[in-house]
Amino acid sequence: MSRAINFGAGPAAIPLEVLQEAQEQFLDFNGTGISIMEASHRSKAYEGVHNNAIALMRELYAIPDDYDVLFLQGGASLQFAMIPMNLTLGGKVQYVDTGVWSSKAIKEAKIQNLNVEVVASSKERNYDYIPENIVFDDNADYAYITSNNTIFGTQYREYPSTKAPLVVDASSDIFSYPIDWSKVSLMFAGAQKNAGPSGTTIVIIKKSLLDRVGENVPTMLRYKTHAAENSLFNTPPTFGIYLLGLTLQWIKRQGGIKAVQANNEKKAKLIYNAIDNSNGFYIGHAQKSSRSLMNVAFNIKDKDAEIEAKLIKLSEKSNMIGLKGHRSVGGLRASIYNAVSVEDVRALVDLMESFAKENS
Ligand SMILES: *Cc1c(COP(=O)(O)O)cnc(C)c1O
């Protein structure tokens, strides 16, 4: 067996221990004689998996009792539509545009003919920063941000304060730092970046928001439906939720969210130092104050596509995958989610340093 070092943006690296545990239990889950994939979502075996994942998430992420934890499908992208469907009261909704994913969310709200306001944007600089001093209208139906911009490699240091319910797309940085829940009313994430495989969407929502939903919203698209049934209204993505639970157990074994956060800071520092100490050979896309701890997007000087391709090729020879940057930034992108280790990042930094020496 040969495992690659996976710097892919998503679906992304899953801790090896999690994969091995799943492998051991794959054919016979806990003496049931069947795979957990084959178990009814109404069975005792699955019920334990489901409720343990929720309990562990509440414990590790310190989610207050007045929030529901939901497991949905349709990816983060369906949330772009469900949020306006469920939260609007007919007033205005406000967004910050910090990249491709925010823009897509804005588009979905506009499709629903809402009064959509973009209160801040970094579009004019190809999204290389997070706007400062963001002011939402406290009377907005909700205020929306993307906490980590996967493509551009920018991240909020602190969420903006507002009395309007704050909605956070945390698809690419969920479980990577502790949350001040007094600031957040709804957080959502597709699981496939930092929380397991694709197929499960995590929604953490303040219960007081559940009753806002209008009469014309279809049953499956109401948060209320899923909250009332503990995310078992219909068949949930059982195998994904199982792996999410194993991933949460792994986070707990690491020492919890704060320990994972410290590790993430260490990893990000290694790469950003390599960029900053390269005498301009490497150029980070994000402005320093907005740098993401999860996705490091960078170019080689003069955006030399040939040399960038050469480095990507060389990385592949060194057993690293997923470093090609998104087309809207070009260059390279190292996604260093929770499951990517400090040693993995050191290997990349070593390669970057020797490559810069040879090609400067
Ligand atoms: C990947 C990503 C999405 C889209 O997720 P899907 O599950 O593919 O719909 C949305 N927002 C952010 C921040 C992402 O990184």
mmCIF file of C-alpha atoms and ligand atoms in Angstrom:
data_model
loop_
_atom_site.group_PDB
_atom_site.id
_atom_site.type_symbol
_atom_site.label_atom_id
_atom_site.label_comp_id
_atom_site.label_asym_id
_atom_site.label_seq_id
_atom_site.Cartn_x
_atom_site.Cartn_y
_atom_site.Cartn_z
ATOM 1 C CA MET A 1 0.000 0.000 0.000
ATOM 2 C CA SER A 2 1.225 3.476 -0.786
ATOM 3 C CA ARG A 3 -0.529 6.541 0.576
ATOM 4 C CA ALA A 4 -0.016 9.926 -1.051
ATOM 5 C CA ILE A 5 0.259 13.209 0.805
ATOM 6 C CA ASN A 6 -3.044 14.802 -0.122
ATOM 7 C CA PHE A 7 -3.160 18.605 -0.441
ATOM 8 C CA GLY A 8 -6.425 18.497 -2.396
ATOM 9 C CA ALA A 9 -9.101 21.124 -1.705
ATOM 10 C CA GLY A 10 -12.039 18.740 -1.391
ATOM 11 C CA PRO A 11 -12.938 15.968 -1.153
ATOM 12 C CA ALA A 12 -9.769 16.016 0.862
ATOM 13 C CA ALA A 13 -7.509 14.131 3.230
ATOM 14 C CA ILE A 14 -9.178 12.016 5.906
ATOM 15 C CA PRO A 15 -7.064 10.912 8.897
ATOM 16 C CA LEU A 16 -5.474 7.513 8.201
ATOM 17 C CA GLU A 17 -6.625 6.233 11.603
ATOM 18 C CA VAL A 18 -10.223 6.990 10.611
ATOM 19 C CA LEU A 19 -9.898 5.108 7.333
ATOM 20 C CA GLN A 20 -8.277 2.147 9.071
ATOM 21 C CA GLU A 21 -10.968 2.015 11.725
ATOM 22 C CA ALA A 22 -13.634 2.069 9.027
ATOM 23 C CA GLN A 23 -11.757 -0.644 7.154
ATOM 24 C CA GLU A 24 -11.613 -2.884 10.207
ATOM 25 C CA GLN A 25 -15.346 -2.494 10.764
ATOM 26 C CA PHE A 26 -16.285 -2.505 7.110
ATOM 27 C CA LEU A 27 -17.649 -6.033 6.764
ATOM 28 C CA ASP A 28 -18.906 -6.554 10.292
ATOM 29 C CA PHE A 29 -19.879 -3.490 12.284
ATOM 30 C CA ASN A 30 -19.703 -4.178 16.038
ATOM 31 C CA GLY A 31 -20.669 -7.832 15.690
ATOM 32 C CA THR A 32 -23.839 -7.090 13.724
ATOM 33 C CA GLY A 33 -22.634 -9.284 10.852
ATOM 34 C CA ILE A 34 -23.261 -6.474 8.358
ATOM 35 C CA SER A 35 -21.565 -3.292 7.254
ATOM 36 C CA ILE A 36 -22.945 -0.122 8.816
ATOM 37 C CA MET A 37 -23.774 0.819 5.204
ATOM 38 C CA GLU A 38 -26.179 -2.111 5.080
ATOM 39 C CA ALA A 39 -27.921 -1.271 8.338
ATOM 40 C CA SER A 40 -31.385 0.258 8.412
ATOM 41 C CA HIS A 41 -31.352 3.896 9.417
ATOM 42 C CA ARG A 42 -33.969 2.854 11.992
ATOM 43 C CA SER A 43 -31.775 0.106 13.498
ATOM 44 C CA LYS A 44 -30.218 0.205 16.973
ATOM 45 C CA ALA A 45 -26.732 -0.045 15.439
ATOM 46 C CA TYR A 46 -27.221 2.999 13.268
ATOM 47 C CA GLU A 47 -29.086 4.933 15.939
ATOM 48 C CA GLY A 48 -25.983 4.719 18.123
ATOM 49 C CA VAL A 49 -23.728 5.940 15.313
ATOM 50 C CA HIS A 50 -26.066 8.842 14.506
ATOM 51 C CA ASN A 51 -26.605 10.037 18.052
ATOM 52 C CA ASN A 52 -22.947 9.608 19.008
ATOM 53 C CA ALA A 53 -21.886 11.810 16.100
ATOM 54 C CA ILE A 54 -24.307 14.532 17.247
ATOM 55 C CA ALA A 55 -23.285 14.222 20.906
ATOM 56 C CA LEU A 56 -19.597 14.325 20.078
ATOM 57 C CA MET A 57 -20.070 17.344 17.849
ATOM 58 C CA ARG A 58 -21.942 19.161 20.610
ATOM 59 C CA GLU A 59 -19.209 18.288 23.103
ATOM 60 C CA LEU A 60 -16.151 19.142 20.981
ATOM 61 C CA TYR A 61 -17.594 22.243 19.348
ATOM 62 C CA ALA A 62 -19.312 23.411 22.572
ATOM 63 C CA ILE A 63 -22.648 23.857 20.789
ATOM 64 C CA PRO A 64 -25.243 25.410 23.128
ATOM 65 C CA ASP A 65 -28.515 23.578 23.874
ATOM 66 C CA ASP A 66 -30.612 26.102 21.992
ATOM 67 C CA TYR A 67 -29.074 24.980 18.687
ATOM 68 C CA ASP A 68 -29.999 21.954 16.606
ATOM 69 C CA VAL A 69 -27.417 19.840 14.791
ATOM 70 C CA LEU A 70 -28.730 18.605 11.437
ATOM 71 C CA PHE A 71 -27.364 16.199 8.854
ATOM 72 C CA LEU A 72 -28.670 17.044 5.394
ATOM 73 C CA GLN A 73 -27.766 16.296 1.787
ATOM 74 C CA GLY A 74 -27.316 18.390 -1.346
ATOM 75 C CA GLY A 75 -23.931 19.793 -0.320
ATOM 76 C CA ALA A 76 -23.130 23.273 0.848
ATOM 77 C CA SER A 77 -24.555 24.464 -2.460
ATOM 78 C CA LEU A 78 -28.109 23.489 -1.535
ATOM 79 C CA GLN A 79 -27.705 25.574 1.612
ATOM 80 C CA PHE A 80 -27.228 28.624 -0.596
ATOM 81 C CA ALA A 81 -30.883 28.142 -1.565
ATOM 82 C CA MET A 82 -32.257 26.761 1.718
ATOM 83 C CA ILE A 83 -30.973 29.652 3.815
ATOM 84 C CA PRO A 84 -33.084 32.310 2.055
ATOM 85 C CA MET A 85 -36.033 29.893 1.831
ATOM 86 C CA ASN A 86 -35.994 29.318 5.576
ATOM 87 C CA LEU A 87 -34.772 32.561 7.084
ATOM 88 C CA THR A 88 -36.288 35.406 5.159
ATOM 89 C CA LEU A 89 -39.115 37.369 6.750
ATOM 90 C CA GLY A 90 -39.662 39.512 3.667
ATOM 91 C CA GLY A 91 -37.128 42.156 4.653
ATOM 92 C CA LYS A 92 -33.631 42.568 3.338
ATOM 93 C CA VAL A 93 -30.859 39.983 3.480
ATOM 94 C CA GLN A 94 -27.213 41.038 3.564
ATOM 95 C CA TYR A 95 -24.087 39.330 2.253
ATOM 96 C CA VAL A 96 -20.348 39.823 2.182
ATOM 97 C CA ASP A 97 -18.818 38.784 -1.133
ATOM 98 C CA THR A 98 -15.393 37.249 -0.538
ATOM 99 C CA GLY A 99 -15.199 34.862 -3.469
ATOM 100 C CA VAL A 100 -16.772 32.279 -5.714
ATOM 101 C CA TRP A 101 -18.787 30.567 -2.969
ATOM 102 C CA SER A 102 -20.211 33.807 -1.558
ATOM 103 C CA SER A 103 -21.147 34.914 -5.082
ATOM 104 C CA LYS A 104 -22.995 31.667 -5.653
ATOM 105 C CA ALA A 105 -24.875 32.116 -2.384
ATOM 106 C CA ILE A 106 -25.821 35.671 -3.381
ATOM 107 C CA LYS A 107 -27.077 34.413 -6.734
ATOM 108 C CA GLU A 108 -29.385 31.886 -5.058
ATOM 109 C CA ALA A 109 -30.929 34.560 -2.840
ATOM 110 C CA LYS A 110 -31.493 36.774 -5.898
ATOM 111 C CA ILE A 111 -33.228 33.929 -7.716
ATOM 112 C CA GLN A 112 -35.783 33.988 -4.907
ATOM 113 C CA ASN A 113 -36.464 37.655 -5.601
ATOM 114 C CA LEU A 114 -35.313 38.790 -2.190
ATOM 115 C CA ASN A 115 -34.045 42.236 -1.355
ATOM 116 C CA VAL A 116 -30.364 41.254 -1.445
ATOM 117 C CA GLU A 117 -27.665 43.689 -0.372
ATOM 118 C CA VAL A 118 -23.930 43.108 -0.691
ATOM 119 C CA VAL A 119 -22.516 45.206 2.160
ATOM 120 C CA ALA A 120 -18.833 44.544 1.412
ATOM 121 C CA SER A 121 -16.811 42.854 -1.295
ATOM 122 C CA SER A 122 -13.197 42.165 -2.194
ATOM 123 C CA LYS A 123 -14.001 41.343 -5.799
ATOM 124 C CA GLU A 124 -12.065 44.345 -7.175
ATOM 125 C CA ARG A 125 -8.797 42.754 -5.991
ATOM 126 C CA ASN A 126 -9.598 39.204 -7.122
ATOM 127 C CA TYR A 127 -10.695 38.448 -3.575
ATOM 128 C CA ASP A 128 -7.274 38.659 -1.971
ATOM 129 C CA TYR A 129 -8.554 40.016 1.355
ATOM 130 C CA ILE A 130 -11.412 39.951 3.849
ATOM 131 C CA PRO A 131 -13.055 43.396 4.067
ATOM 132 C CA GLU A 132 -12.580 45.164 7.388
ATOM 133 C CA ASN A 133 -15.159 46.989 9.490
ATOM 134 C CA ILE A 134 -18.093 45.170 7.973
ATOM 135 C CA VAL A 135 -21.361 46.737 9.081
ATOM 136 C CA PHE A 136 -24.587 44.796 8.740
ATOM 137 C CA ASP A 137 -27.991 46.313 9.373
ATOM 138 C CA ASP A 138 -29.141 44.914 12.720
ATOM 139 C CA ASN A 139 -32.634 44.699 11.235
ATOM 140 C CA ALA A 140 -31.630 42.540 8.272
ATOM 141 C CA ASP A 141 -33.377 39.171 8.153
ATOM 142 C CA TYR A 142 -29.917 37.638 8.220
ATOM 143 C CA ALA A 143 -26.272 38.510 7.594
ATOM 144 C CA TYR A 144 -24.131 36.113 5.602
ATOM 145 C CA ILE A 145 -20.396 35.417 5.449
ATOM 146 C CA THR A 146 -18.063 32.708 4.120
ATOM 147 C CA SER A 147 -15.603 32.122 6.969
ATOM 148 C CA ASN A 148 -12.891 30.562 4.815
ATOM 149 C CA ASN A 149 -12.539 31.151 1.100
ATOM 150 C CA THR A 150 -11.274 27.847 -0.191
ATOM 151 C CA ILE A 151 -10.307 29.077 -3.641
ATOM 152 C CA PHE A 152 -8.623 32.377 -2.751
ATOM 153 C CA GLY A 153 -7.087 31.302 0.550
ATOM 154 C CA THR A 154 -8.541 34.035 2.742
ATOM 155 C CA GLN A 155 -10.157 33.629 6.144
ATOM 156 C CA TYR A 156 -11.860 35.797 8.758
ATOM 157 C CA ARG A 157 -9.791 36.270 11.925
ATOM 158 C CA GLU A 158 -12.974 37.245 13.729
ATOM 159 C CA TYR A 159 -16.597 37.099 12.642
ATOM 160 C CA PRO A 160 -18.331 40.475 12.268
ATOM 161 C CA SER A 161 -20.691 41.460 15.074
ATOM 162 C CA THR A 162 -24.330 42.097 14.281
ATOM 163 C CA LYS A 163 -27.707 41.784 15.921
ATOM 164 C CA ALA A 164 -29.030 40.226 12.724
ATOM 165 C CA PRO A 165 -28.720 36.409 12.716
ATOM 166 C CA LEU A 166 -25.251 35.652 11.362
ATOM 167 C CA VAL A 167 -25.066 32.802 8.832
ATOM 168 C CA VAL A 168 -21.627 31.288 8.264
ATOM 169 C CA ASP A 169 -20.533 29.036 5.410
ATOM 170 C CA ALA A 170 -17.772 27.114 7.210
ATOM 171 C CA SER A 171 -17.418 24.397 4.588
ATOM 172 C CA SER A 172 -13.649 24.595 4.531
ATOM 173 C CA ASP A 173 -12.830 25.488 8.123
ATOM 174 C CA ILE A 174 -15.432 23.757 10.293
ATOM 175 C CA PHE A 175 -13.873 22.096 13.379
ATOM 176 C CA SER A 176 -10.589 23.949 12.895
ATOM 177 C CA TYR A 177 -10.978 26.525 15.706
ATOM 178 C CA PRO A 178 -13.436 27.093 18.580
ATOM 179 C CA ILE A 179 -16.618 29.055 17.814
ATOM 180 C CA ASP A 180 -18.109 31.923 19.797
ATOM 181 C CA TRP A 181 -21.716 30.794 19.383
ATOM 182 C CA SER A 182 -23.063 34.061 20.763
ATOM 183 C CA LYS A 183 -22.112 35.511 17.350
ATOM 184 C CA VAL A 184 -23.460 32.748 15.104
ATOM 185 C CA SER A 185 -27.067 31.764 14.391
ATOM 186 C CA LEU A 186 -26.528 29.263 11.594
ATOM 187 C CA MET A 187 -23.355 27.498 10.522
ATOM 188 C CA PHE A 188 -23.206 25.030 7.675
ATOM 189 C CA ALA A 189 -20.592 22.942 5.901
ATOM 190 C CA GLY A 190 -20.301 20.242 3.326
ATOM 191 C CA ALA A 191 -18.388 17.530 5.185
ATOM 192 C CA GLN A 192 -15.879 16.752 2.462
ATOM 193 C CA LYS A 193 -13.178 19.250 3.372
ATOM 194 C CA ASN A 194 -12.621 18.997 7.070
ATOM 195 C CA ALA A 195 -15.142 16.518 8.396
ATOM 196 C CA GLY A 196 -15.188 13.308 6.375
ATOM 197 C CA PRO A 197 -16.404 12.250 2.944
ATOM 198 C CA SER A 198 -18.809 14.092 0.658
ATOM 199 C CA GLY A 199 -22.530 13.432 0.905
ATOM 200 C CA THR A 200 -23.268 14.870 4.331
ATOM 201 C CA THR A 201 -24.026 18.526 4.946
ATOM 202 C CA ILE A 202 -23.762 19.717 8.528
ATOM 203 C CA VAL A 203 -26.137 22.468 9.659
ATOM 204 C CA ILE A 204 -25.969 23.933 13.155
ATOM 205 C CA ILE A 205 -28.934 26.232 13.636
ATOM 206 C CA LYS A 206 -30.399 28.266 16.459
ATOM 207 C CA LYS A 207 -33.764 26.750 17.311
ATOM 208 C CA SER A 208 -35.488 30.131 17.414
ATOM 209 C CA LEU A 209 -34.967 30.434 13.633
ATOM 210 C CA LEU A 210 -36.833 27.236 12.776
ATOM 211 C CA ASP A 211 -40.292 28.816 12.805
ATOM 212 C CA ARG A 212 -39.513 31.460 10.226
ATOM 213 C CA VAL A 213 -40.067 29.146 7.279
ATOM 214 C CA GLY A 214 -42.864 30.099 4.896
ATOM 215 C CA GLU A 215 -45.808 27.890 3.950
ATOM 216 C CA ASN A 216 -44.690 27.365 0.373
ATOM 217 C CA VAL A 217 -41.335 25.795 1.176
ATOM 218 C CA PRO A 218 -41.313 22.064 0.314
ATOM 219 C CA THR A 219 -41.098 19.682 3.270
ATOM 220 C CA MET A 220 -37.611 18.355 2.521
ATOM 221 C CA LEU A 221 -36.226 21.893 2.216
ATOM 222 C CA ARG A 222 -37.381 23.003 5.657
ATOM 223 C CA TYR A 223 -34.871 22.902 8.497
ATOM 224 C CA LYS A 224 -37.845 22.412 10.776
ATOM 225 C CA THR A 225 -38.693 19.066 9.186
ATOM 226 C CA HIS A 226 -35.255 17.663 9.870
ATOM 227 C CA ALA A 227 -34.964 19.214 13.327
ATOM 228 C CA ALA A 228 -38.271 17.631 14.386
ATOM 229 C CA GLU A 229 -37.070 14.171 13.286
ATOM 230 C CA ASN A 230 -33.451 14.312 14.528
ATOM 231 C CA SER A 231 -32.328 14.278 10.859
ATOM 232 C CA LEU A 232 -34.142 10.981 10.340
ATOM 233 C CA PHE A 233 -37.151 12.298 8.428
ATOM 234 C CA ASN A 234 -35.895 10.307 5.463
ATOM 235 C CA THR A 235 -32.811 8.158 4.941
ATOM 236 C CA PRO A 236 -29.783 10.207 5.937
ATOM 237 C CA PRO A 237 -26.306 9.649 4.387
ATOM 238 C CA THR A 238 -25.549 6.937 6.953
ATOM 239 C CA PHE A 239 -22.033 5.978 5.904
ATOM 240 C CA GLY A 240 -20.911 9.608 5.727
ATOM 241 C CA ILE A 241 -22.337 10.322 9.176
ATOM 242 C CA TYR A 242 -20.534 7.244 10.489
ATOM 243 C CA LEU A 243 -17.219 8.544 9.094
ATOM 244 C CA LEU A 244 -17.975 12.015 10.435
ATOM 245 C CA GLY A 245 -18.377 10.419 13.885
ATOM 246 C CA LEU A 246 -15.025 8.636 13.528
ATOM 247 C CA THR A 247 -13.425 11.918 12.442
ATOM 248 C CA LEU A 248 -14.831 13.665 15.521
ATOM 249 C CA GLN A 249 -13.452 10.872 17.728
ATOM 250 C CA TRP A 250 -10.086 11.418 16.062
ATOM 251 C CA ILE A 251 -10.296 15.160 16.838
ATOM 252 C CA LYS A 252 -11.030 14.260 20.448
ATOM 253 C CA ARG A 253 -7.962 12.000 20.567
ATOM 254 C CA GLN A 254 -5.853 14.888 19.222
ATOM 255 C CA GLY A 255 -6.919 16.872 22.293
ATOM 256 C CA GLY A 256 -10.020 18.571 20.892
ATOM 257 C CA ILE A 257 -10.604 21.586 18.671
ATOM 258 C CA LYS A 258 -8.035 23.813 20.395
ATOM 259 C CA ALA A 259 -5.279 21.252 19.923
ATOM 260 C CA VAL A 260 -6.228 20.892 16.275
ATOM 261 C CA GLN A 261 -6.212 24.676 15.957
ATOM 262 C CA ALA A 262 -2.687 24.911 17.397
ATOM 263 C CA ASN A 263 -1.541 22.308 14.892
ATOM 264 C CA ASN A 264 -3.199 24.198 12.043
ATOM 265 C CA GLU A 265 -1.421 27.396 13.074
ATOM 266 C CA LYS A 266 1.889 25.569 13.078
ATOM 267 C CA LYS A 267 1.323 24.135 9.602
ATOM 268 C CA ALA A 268 0.191 27.440 8.091
ATOM 269 C CA LYS A 269 3.179 29.230 9.605
ATOM 270 C CA LEU A 270 5.575 26.763 7.994
ATOM 271 C CA ILE A 271 4.219 27.389 4.502
ATOM 272 C CA TYR A 272 3.726 31.138 4.830
ATOM 273 C CA ASN A 273 7.279 31.455 6.180
ATOM 274 C CA ALA A 274 8.546 29.545 3.171
ATOM 275 C CA ILE A 275 6.686 32.012 0.922
ATOM 276 C CA ASP A 276 7.822 35.106 2.834
ATOM 277 C CA ASN A 277 11.465 33.966 3.000
ATOM 278 C CA SER A 278 11.734 33.079 -0.683
ATOM 279 C CA ASN A 279 12.992 36.512 -1.810
ATOM 280 C CA GLY A 280 9.912 36.947 -3.928
ATOM 281 C CA PHE A 281 10.142 33.590 -5.675
ATOM 282 C CA TYR A 282 6.798 32.602 -4.181
ATOM 283 C CA ILE A 283 3.953 35.117 -3.952
ATOM 284 C CA GLY A 284 1.000 34.405 -1.700
ATOM 285 C CA HIS A 285 -2.382 35.363 -3.170
ATOM 286 C CA ALA A 286 -3.973 36.530 0.095
ATOM 287 C CA GLN A 287 -2.950 39.723 1.844
ATOM 288 C CA LYS A 288 -1.136 38.848 5.055
ATOM 289 C CA SER A 289 -3.890 39.953 7.432
ATOM 290 C CA SER A 290 -6.426 37.732 5.620
ATOM 291 C CA ARG A 291 -4.370 34.572 5.177
ATOM 292 C CA SER A 292 -6.215 31.299 5.544
ATOM 293 C CA LEU A 293 -4.944 28.579 7.853
ATOM 294 C CA MET A 294 -6.645 25.999 5.650
ATOM 295 C CA ASN A 295 -5.891 26.858 2.009
ATOM 296 C CA VAL A 296 -2.629 28.479 0.963
ATOM 297 C CA ALA A 297 -2.923 29.855 -2.578
ATOM 298 C CA PHE A 298 0.301 31.045 -4.141
ATOM 299 C CA ASN A 299 2.049 31.732 -7.418
ATOM 300 C CA ILE A 300 5.635 31.676 -8.567
ATOM 301 C CA LYS A 301 7.154 35.070 -9.499
ATOM 302 C CA ASP A 302 5.810 36.610 -12.702
ATOM 303 C CA LYS A 303 3.055 33.960 -12.487
ATOM 304 C CA ASP A 304 5.285 31.841 -14.688
ATOM 305 C CA ALA A 305 2.906 29.044 -15.631
ATOM 306 C CA GLU A 306 5.701 26.867 -16.953
ATOM 307 C CA ILE A 307 7.696 26.909 -13.714
ATOM 308 C CA GLU A 308 4.491 26.456 -11.724
ATOM 309 C CA ALA A 309 3.689 23.368 -13.768
ATOM 310 C CA LYS A 310 7.224 22.112 -13.211
ATOM 311 C CA LEU A 311 6.833 22.375 -9.438
ATOM 312 C CA ILE A 312 3.474 20.605 -9.546
ATOM 313 C CA LYS A 313 5.025 17.802 -11.588
ATOM 314 C CA LEU A 314 7.918 17.524 -9.172
ATOM 315 C CA SER A 315 5.522 17.389 -6.206
ATOM 316 C CA GLU A 316 3.742 14.487 -7.832
ATOM 317 C CA LYS A 317 7.043 12.644 -8.130
ATOM 318 C CA SER A 318 7.431 13.212 -4.392
ATOM 319 C CA ASN A 319 4.097 11.508 -3.763
ATOM 320 C CA MET A 320 2.124 14.723 -3.207
ATOM 321 C CA ILE A 321 -1.193 15.348 -4.918
ATOM 322 C CA GLY A 322 -3.769 18.118 -5.254
ATOM 323 C CA LEU A 323 -1.454 21.141 -5.420
ATOM 324 C CA LYS A 324 -2.716 22.659 -8.654
ATOM 325 C CA GLY A 325 -4.363 26.012 -7.954
ATOM 326 C CA HIS A 326 -7.952 26.825 -8.871
ATOM 327 C CA ARG A 327 -8.230 28.393 -12.326
ATOM 328 C CA SER A 328 -9.334 31.754 -10.898
ATOM 329 C CA VAL A 329 -5.987 32.193 -9.119
ATOM 330 C CA GLY A 330 -3.721 29.826 -11.041
ATOM 331 C CA GLY A 331 -0.441 28.727 -9.517
ATOM 332 C CA LEU A 332 -0.592 26.362 -6.588
ATOM 333 C CA ARG A 333 -2.864 25.786 -3.647
ATOM 334 C CA ALA A 334 -1.951 23.704 -0.637
ATOM 335 C CA SER A 335 -5.035 22.706 1.320
ATOM 336 C CA ILE A 336 -3.860 21.865 4.811
ATOM 337 C CA TYR A 337 -7.013 20.725 6.559
ATOM 338 C CA ASN A 338 -7.051 19.075 9.990
ATOM 339 C CA ALA A 339 -6.077 15.674 8.570
ATOM 340 C CA VAL A 340 -2.876 16.987 6.932
ATOM 341 C CA SER A 341 -0.009 16.566 9.408
ATOM 342 C CA VAL A 342 2.868 18.874 10.292
ATOM 343 C CA GLU A 343 5.221 16.301 8.723
ATOM 344 C CA ASP A 344 3.218 16.414 5.472
ATOM 345 C CA VAL A 345 3.595 20.189 5.396
ATOM 346 C CA ARG A 346 7.321 19.974 6.209
ATOM 347 C CA ALA A 347 7.778 17.705 3.199
ATOM 348 C CA LEU A 348 6.114 20.300 0.966
ATOM 349 C CA VAL A 349 8.116 23.166 2.456
ATOM 350 C CA ASP A 350 11.377 21.240 1.883
ATOM 351 C CA LEU A 351 10.390 20.745 -1.726
ATOM 352 C CA MET A 352 9.428 24.428 -2.143
ATOM 353 C CA GLU A 353 12.739 25.570 -0.689
ATOM 354 C CA SER A 354 14.937 23.366 -2.819
ATOM 355 C CA PHE A 355 12.887 24.183 -5.905
ATOM 356 C CA ALA A 356 13.236 27.926 -5.289
ATOM 357 C CA LYS A 357 17.015 27.558 -4.952
ATOM 358 C CA GLU A 358 17.294 25.632 -8.191
ATOM 359 C CA ASN A 359 14.999 27.891 -10.203
ATOM 360 C CA SER A 360 15.694 31.418 -8.935
HETATM 361 C C1 LIG B 1 -16.593 23.445 -1.340
HETATM 362 C C2 LIG B 1 -17.333 24.610 -0.858
HETATM 363 C C3 LIG B 1 -18.703 24.785 -1.144
HETATM 364 C C4 LIG B 1 -19.477 23.852 -2.033
HETATM 365 O O1 LIG B 1 -19.685 22.647 -1.416
HETATM 366 P P1 LIG B 1 -20.591 21.505 -2.098
HETATM 367 O O2 LIG B 1 -20.757 20.552 -0.966
HETATM 368 O O3 LIG B 1 -19.802 20.962 -3.240
HETATM 369 O O4 LIG B 1 -21.855 22.111 -2.536
HETATM 370 C C5 LIG B 1 -19.333 25.880 -0.580
HETATM 371 N N1 LIG B 1 -18.685 26.758 0.188
HETATM 372 C C6 LIG B 1 -17.363 26.630 0.461
HETATM 373 C C7 LIG B 1 -16.696 27.638 1.330
HETATM 374 C C8 LIG B 1 -16.653 25.556 -0.050
HETATM 375 O O5 LIG B 1 -15.349 25.429 0.216
#
